[in-house]
mmCIF file of C-alpha atoms in Angstrom:
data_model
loop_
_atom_site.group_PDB
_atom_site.id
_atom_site.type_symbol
_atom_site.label_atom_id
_atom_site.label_comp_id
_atom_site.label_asym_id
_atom_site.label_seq_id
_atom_site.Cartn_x
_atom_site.Cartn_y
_atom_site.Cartn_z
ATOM 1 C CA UNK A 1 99.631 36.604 -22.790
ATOM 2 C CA UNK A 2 101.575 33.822 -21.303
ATOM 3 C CA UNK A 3 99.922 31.356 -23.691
ATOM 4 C CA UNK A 4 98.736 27.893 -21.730
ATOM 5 C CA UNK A 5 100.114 26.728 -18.800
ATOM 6 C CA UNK A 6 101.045 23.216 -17.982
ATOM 7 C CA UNK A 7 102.408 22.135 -14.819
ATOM 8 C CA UNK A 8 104.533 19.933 -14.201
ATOM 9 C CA UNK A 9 106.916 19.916 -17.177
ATOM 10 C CA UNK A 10 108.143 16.726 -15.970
ATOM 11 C CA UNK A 11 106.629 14.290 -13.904
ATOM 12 C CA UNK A 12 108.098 10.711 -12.918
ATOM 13 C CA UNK A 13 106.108 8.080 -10.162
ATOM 14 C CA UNK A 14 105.962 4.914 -9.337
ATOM 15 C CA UNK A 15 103.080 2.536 -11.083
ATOM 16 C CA UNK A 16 99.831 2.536 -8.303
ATOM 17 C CA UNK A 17 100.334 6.367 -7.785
ATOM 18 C CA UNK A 18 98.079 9.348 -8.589
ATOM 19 C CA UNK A 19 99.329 11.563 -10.987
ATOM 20 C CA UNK A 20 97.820 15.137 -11.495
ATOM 21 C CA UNK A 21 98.314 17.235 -14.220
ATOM 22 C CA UNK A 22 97.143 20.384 -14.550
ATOM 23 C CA UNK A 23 96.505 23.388 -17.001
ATOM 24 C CA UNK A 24 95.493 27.181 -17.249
ATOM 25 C CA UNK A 25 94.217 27.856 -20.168
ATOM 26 C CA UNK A 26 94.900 31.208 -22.533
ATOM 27 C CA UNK A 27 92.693 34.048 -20.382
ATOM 28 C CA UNK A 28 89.160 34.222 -22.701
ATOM 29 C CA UNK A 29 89.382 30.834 -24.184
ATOM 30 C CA UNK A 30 86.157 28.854 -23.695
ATOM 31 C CA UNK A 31 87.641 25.140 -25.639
ATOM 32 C CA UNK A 32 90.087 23.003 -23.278
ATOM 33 C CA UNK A 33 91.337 19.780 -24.722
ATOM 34 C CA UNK A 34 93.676 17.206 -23.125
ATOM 35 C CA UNK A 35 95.547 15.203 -25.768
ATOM 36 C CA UNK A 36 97.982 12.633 -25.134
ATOM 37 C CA UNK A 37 101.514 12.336 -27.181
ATOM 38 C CA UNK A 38 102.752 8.678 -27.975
ATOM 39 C CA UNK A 39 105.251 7.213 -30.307
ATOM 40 C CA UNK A 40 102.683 4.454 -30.781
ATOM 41 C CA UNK A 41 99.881 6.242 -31.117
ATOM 42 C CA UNK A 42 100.874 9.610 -32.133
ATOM 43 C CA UNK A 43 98.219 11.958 -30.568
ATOM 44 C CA UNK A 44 95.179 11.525 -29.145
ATOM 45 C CA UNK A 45 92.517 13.604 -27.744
ATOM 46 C CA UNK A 46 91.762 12.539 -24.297
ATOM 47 C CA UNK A 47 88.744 14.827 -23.721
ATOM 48 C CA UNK A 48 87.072 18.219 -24.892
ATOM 49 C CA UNK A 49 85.659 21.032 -22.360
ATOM 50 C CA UNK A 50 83.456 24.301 -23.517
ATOM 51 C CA UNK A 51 82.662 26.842 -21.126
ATOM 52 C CA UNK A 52 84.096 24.776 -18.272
ATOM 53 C CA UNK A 53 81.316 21.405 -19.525
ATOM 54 C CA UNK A 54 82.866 18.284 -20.737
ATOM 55 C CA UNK A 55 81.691 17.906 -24.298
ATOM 56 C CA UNK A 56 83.220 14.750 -25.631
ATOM 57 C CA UNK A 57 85.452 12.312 -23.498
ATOM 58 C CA UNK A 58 85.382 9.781 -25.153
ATOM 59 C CA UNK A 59 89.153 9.455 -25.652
ATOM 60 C CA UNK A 60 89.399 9.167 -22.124
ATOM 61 C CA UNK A 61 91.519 5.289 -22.001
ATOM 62 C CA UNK A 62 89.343 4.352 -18.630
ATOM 63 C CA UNK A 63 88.175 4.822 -15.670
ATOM 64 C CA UNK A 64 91.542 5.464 -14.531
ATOM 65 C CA UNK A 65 91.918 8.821 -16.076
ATOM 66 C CA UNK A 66 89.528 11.538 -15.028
ATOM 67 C CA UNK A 67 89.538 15.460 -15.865
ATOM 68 C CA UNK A 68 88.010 18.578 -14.317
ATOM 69 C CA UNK A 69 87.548 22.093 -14.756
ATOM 70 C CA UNK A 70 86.341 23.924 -11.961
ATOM 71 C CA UNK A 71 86.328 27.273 -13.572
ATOM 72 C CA UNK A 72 87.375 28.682 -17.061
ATOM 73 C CA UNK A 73 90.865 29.348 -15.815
ATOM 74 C CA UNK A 74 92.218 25.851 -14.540
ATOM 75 C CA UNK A 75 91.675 22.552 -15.515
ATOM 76 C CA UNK A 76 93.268 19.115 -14.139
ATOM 77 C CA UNK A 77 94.157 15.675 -15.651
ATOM 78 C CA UNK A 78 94.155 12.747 -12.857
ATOM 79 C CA UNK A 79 95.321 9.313 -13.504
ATOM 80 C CA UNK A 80 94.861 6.964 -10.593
ATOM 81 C CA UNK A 81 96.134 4.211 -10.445
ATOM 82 C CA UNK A 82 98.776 4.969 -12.608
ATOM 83 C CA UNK A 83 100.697 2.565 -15.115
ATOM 84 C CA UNK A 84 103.714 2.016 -17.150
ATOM 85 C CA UNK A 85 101.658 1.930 -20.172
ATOM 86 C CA UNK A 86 101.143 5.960 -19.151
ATOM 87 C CA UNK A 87 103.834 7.276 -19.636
ATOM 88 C CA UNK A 88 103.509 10.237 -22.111
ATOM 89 C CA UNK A 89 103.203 13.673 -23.473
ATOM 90 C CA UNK A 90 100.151 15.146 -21.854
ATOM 91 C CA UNK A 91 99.478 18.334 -23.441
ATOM 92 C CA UNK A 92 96.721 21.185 -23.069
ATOM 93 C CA UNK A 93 95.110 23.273 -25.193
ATOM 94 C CA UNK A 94 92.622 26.153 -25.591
ATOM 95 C CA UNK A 95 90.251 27.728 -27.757
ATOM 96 C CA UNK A 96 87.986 30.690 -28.362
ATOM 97 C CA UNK A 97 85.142 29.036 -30.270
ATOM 98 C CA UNK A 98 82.154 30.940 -31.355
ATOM 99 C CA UNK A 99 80.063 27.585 -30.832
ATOM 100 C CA UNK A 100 80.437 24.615 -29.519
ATOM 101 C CA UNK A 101 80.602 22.917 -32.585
ATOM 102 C CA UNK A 102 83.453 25.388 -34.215
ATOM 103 C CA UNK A 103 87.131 24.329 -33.727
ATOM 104 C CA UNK A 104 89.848 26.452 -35.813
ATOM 105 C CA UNK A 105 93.051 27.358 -33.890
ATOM 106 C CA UNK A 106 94.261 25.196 -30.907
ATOM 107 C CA UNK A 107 96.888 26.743 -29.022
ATOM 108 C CA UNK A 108 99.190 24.396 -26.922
ATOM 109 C CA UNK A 109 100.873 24.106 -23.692
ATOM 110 C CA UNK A 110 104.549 22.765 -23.608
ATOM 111 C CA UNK A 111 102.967 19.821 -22.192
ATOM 112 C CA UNK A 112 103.953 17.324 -19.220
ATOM 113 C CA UNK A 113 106.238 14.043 -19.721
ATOM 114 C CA UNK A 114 104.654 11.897 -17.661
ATOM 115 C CA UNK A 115 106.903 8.415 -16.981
ATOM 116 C CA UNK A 116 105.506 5.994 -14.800
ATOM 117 C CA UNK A 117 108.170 3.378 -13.630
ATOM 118 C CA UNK B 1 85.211 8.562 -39.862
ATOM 119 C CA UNK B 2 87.772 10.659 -41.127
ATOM 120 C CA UNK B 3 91.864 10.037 -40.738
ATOM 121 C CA UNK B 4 94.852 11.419 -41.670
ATOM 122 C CA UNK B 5 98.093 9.903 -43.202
ATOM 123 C CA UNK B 6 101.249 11.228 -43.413
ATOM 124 C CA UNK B 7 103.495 9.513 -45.818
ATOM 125 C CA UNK B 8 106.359 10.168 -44.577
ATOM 126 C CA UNK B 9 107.837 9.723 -41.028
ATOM 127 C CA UNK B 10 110.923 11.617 -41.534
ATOM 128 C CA UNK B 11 112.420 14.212 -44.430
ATOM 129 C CA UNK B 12 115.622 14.633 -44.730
ATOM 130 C CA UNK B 13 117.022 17.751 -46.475
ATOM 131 C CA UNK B 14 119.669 20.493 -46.925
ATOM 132 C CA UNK B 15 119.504 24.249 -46.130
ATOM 133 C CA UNK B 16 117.843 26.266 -48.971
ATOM 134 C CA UNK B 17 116.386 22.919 -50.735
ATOM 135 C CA UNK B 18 112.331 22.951 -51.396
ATOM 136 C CA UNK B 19 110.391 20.917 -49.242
ATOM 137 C CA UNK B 20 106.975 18.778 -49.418
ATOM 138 C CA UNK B 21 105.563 16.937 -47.059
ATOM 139 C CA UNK B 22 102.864 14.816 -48.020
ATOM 140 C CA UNK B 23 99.498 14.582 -46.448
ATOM 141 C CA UNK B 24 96.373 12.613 -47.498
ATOM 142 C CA UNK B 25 93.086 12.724 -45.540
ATOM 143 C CA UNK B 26 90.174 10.132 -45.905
ATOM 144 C CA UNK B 27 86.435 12.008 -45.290
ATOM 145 C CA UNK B 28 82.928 11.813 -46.642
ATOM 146 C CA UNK B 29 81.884 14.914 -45.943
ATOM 147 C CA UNK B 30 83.441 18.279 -46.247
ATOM 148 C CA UNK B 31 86.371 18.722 -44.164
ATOM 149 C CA UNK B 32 88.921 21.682 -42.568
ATOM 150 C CA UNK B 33 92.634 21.176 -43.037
ATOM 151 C CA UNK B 34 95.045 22.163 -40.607
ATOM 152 C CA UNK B 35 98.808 21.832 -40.373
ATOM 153 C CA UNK B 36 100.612 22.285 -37.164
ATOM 154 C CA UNK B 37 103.678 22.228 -36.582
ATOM 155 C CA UNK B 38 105.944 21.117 -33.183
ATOM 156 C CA UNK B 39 109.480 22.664 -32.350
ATOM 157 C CA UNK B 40 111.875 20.398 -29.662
ATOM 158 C CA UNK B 41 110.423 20.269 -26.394
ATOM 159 C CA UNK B 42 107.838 22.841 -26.727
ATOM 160 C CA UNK B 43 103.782 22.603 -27.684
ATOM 161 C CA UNK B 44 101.934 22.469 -31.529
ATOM 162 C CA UNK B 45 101.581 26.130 -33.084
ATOM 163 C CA UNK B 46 99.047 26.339 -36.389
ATOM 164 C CA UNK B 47 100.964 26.779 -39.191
ATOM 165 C CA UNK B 48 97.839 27.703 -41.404
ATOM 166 C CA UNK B 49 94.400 26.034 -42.072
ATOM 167 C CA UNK B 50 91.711 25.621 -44.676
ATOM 168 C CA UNK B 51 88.104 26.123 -43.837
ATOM 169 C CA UNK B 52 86.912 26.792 -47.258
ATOM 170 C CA UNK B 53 87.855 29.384 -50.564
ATOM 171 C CA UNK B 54 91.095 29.435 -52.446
ATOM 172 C CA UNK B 55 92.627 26.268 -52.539
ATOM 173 C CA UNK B 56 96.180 27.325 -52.065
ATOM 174 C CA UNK B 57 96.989 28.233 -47.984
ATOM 175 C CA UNK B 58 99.690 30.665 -47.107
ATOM 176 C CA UNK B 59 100.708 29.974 -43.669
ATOM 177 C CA UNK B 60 103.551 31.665 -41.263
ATOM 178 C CA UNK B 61 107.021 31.410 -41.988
ATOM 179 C CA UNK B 62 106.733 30.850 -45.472
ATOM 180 C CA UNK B 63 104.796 27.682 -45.552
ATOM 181 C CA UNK B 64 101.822 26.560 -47.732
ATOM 182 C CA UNK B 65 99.882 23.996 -48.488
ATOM 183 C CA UNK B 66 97.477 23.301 -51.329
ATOM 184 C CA UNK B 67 93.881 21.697 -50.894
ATOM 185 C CA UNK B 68 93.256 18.866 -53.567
ATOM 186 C CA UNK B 69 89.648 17.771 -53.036
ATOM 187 C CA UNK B 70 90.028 14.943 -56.213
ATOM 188 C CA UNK B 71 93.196 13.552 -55.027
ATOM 189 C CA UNK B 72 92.265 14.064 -51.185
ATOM 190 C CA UNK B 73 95.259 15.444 -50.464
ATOM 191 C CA UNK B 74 96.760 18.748 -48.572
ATOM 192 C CA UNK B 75 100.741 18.511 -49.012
ATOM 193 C CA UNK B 76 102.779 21.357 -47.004
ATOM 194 C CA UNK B 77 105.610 22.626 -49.193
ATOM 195 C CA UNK B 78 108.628 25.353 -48.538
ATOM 196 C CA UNK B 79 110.765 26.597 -51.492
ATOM 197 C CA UNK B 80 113.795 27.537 -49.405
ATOM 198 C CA UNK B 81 114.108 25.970 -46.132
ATOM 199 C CA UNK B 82 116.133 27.068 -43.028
ATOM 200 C CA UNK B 83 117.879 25.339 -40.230
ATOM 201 C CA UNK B 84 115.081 26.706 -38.376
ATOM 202 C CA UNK B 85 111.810 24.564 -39.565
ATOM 203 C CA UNK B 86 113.629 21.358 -38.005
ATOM 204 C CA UNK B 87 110.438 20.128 -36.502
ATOM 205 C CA UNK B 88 108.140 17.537 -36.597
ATOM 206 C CA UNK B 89 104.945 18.724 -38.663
ATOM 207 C CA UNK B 90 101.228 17.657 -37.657
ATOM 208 C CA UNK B 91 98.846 17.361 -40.603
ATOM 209 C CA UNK B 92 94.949 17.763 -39.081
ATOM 210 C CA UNK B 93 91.466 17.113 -40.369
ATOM 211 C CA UNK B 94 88.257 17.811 -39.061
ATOM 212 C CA UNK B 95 84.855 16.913 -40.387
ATOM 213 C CA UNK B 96 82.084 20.174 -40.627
ATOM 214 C CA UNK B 97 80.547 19.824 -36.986
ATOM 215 C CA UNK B 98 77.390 17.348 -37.739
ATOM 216 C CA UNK B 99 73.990 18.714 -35.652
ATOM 217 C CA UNK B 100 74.854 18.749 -32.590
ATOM 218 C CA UNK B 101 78.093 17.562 -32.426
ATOM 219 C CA UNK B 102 81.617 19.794 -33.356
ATOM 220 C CA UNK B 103 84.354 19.455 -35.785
ATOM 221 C CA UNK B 104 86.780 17.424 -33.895
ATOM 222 C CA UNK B 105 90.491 17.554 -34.609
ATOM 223 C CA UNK B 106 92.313 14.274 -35.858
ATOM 224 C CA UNK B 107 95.702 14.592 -36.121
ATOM 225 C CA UNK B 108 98.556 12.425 -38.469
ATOM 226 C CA UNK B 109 101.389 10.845 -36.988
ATOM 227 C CA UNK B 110 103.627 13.513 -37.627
ATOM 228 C CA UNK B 111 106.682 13.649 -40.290
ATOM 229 C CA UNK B 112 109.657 14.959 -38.906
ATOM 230 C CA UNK B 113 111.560 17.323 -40.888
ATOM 231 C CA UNK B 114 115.252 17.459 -40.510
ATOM 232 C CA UNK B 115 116.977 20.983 -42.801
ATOM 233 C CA UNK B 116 120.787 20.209 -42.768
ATOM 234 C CA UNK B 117 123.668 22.722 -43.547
#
């Protein structure tokens, strides 16, 4: 397997503009998080998906920052507008989980470096 | 609500010295360990986990950690290390999923190891 998938690997814009990120997840994982890497903050989960449902976003910063996932392959961070205050690692992960409740072994994506000038 | 420190921010040390890096967790509940560890420019990979049994946790590349409930504490140690495990390490803690909810992942800020010749 090709393990998750994040696209871009890099990413720079200008502050106002829409940034998407996206993600394909390890084929037969139902668990997709978005966590954000900082040297501030270190990292944070942004938001939590099982079997394609949003189960907990409550890391999401604000109304800026939305996330999807259409189907259990794909799965897309938007931040519009975007700010300096951004710019970060973005990375993806996936899970099998037996429940919604059960989290053991995330695997990650490379991420996205996301700097917004 | 649980959190993680790491004591440490950075370790240096030579090639073929033991290692420890230091990880207390704060919890009132019952709680699953997790170290993960992050190679240059690439995603988090487990390094090994503790959900419940033996207290000592072999992980991959000859890593393990030790679960102290009394002291709180889950330190990662190496008795030979190689050029190799430069990385920065991720200690993890999630509480038992309450009713209805799910174990959710909080990670430390990280301690970055640094194995010199």
């Amino acid at each position: 397997d090709a393990g998750v998938i994040q696209s871009p690997r890099h990413e720079v814009t200008e502050m106002g503009q829409e940034v998407t990120l996206r993600c394909k997840p390890i084929s037969g994982h139902n668990s997709l998080f978005w966590y954000r890497q900082t040297m501030m903050r270190g990292l944070e989960l942004l938001i939590y998906f099982n079997n394609n449902v949003p189960i907990d976003d409550s890391g999401m910063p604000e109304d800026r920052f939305s996330a999807k996932m259409p189907n259990a392959s794909f799965s897309t961070l938007k931040i519009q507008p975007s700010e300096p205050r951004d710019s970060a690692v973005y990375f993806c992960a996936s899970s099998f989980n037996r429940d919604v409740a059960t989290n053991e072994k995330l695997f990650f994506g490379s991420g996205t470096q996301l700097s917004v000038l | 609500a649980q959190s993680v420190t790491q004591l440490d921010s950075q370790v240096p040390v030579f090639e073929e010295a033991p290692v420890e890096l230091r990880c207390n967790y704060s919890s009132s509940v019952s709680v699953y360990l997790f170290w993960y560890v992050q190679y240059p420019n690439q995603g988090l990979q487990l390094l090994l986990k503790y959900l419940s049994g033996s207290t000592l946790v072999k992980g991959i590349n000859g890593f393990e950690a030790e679960f102290n409930k009394s002291q709180t504490s889950f330190h990662l140690r190496k008795p030979s290390v190689h050029i190799s495990d430069t990385a920065e390490y991720f200690c993890a803690v999630s509480d038992q999923a309450p009713p209805g909810g799910y174990n959710k992942l909080i990670f430390g800020a990280g301690t970055r190891l640094a194995v010199h010749p």
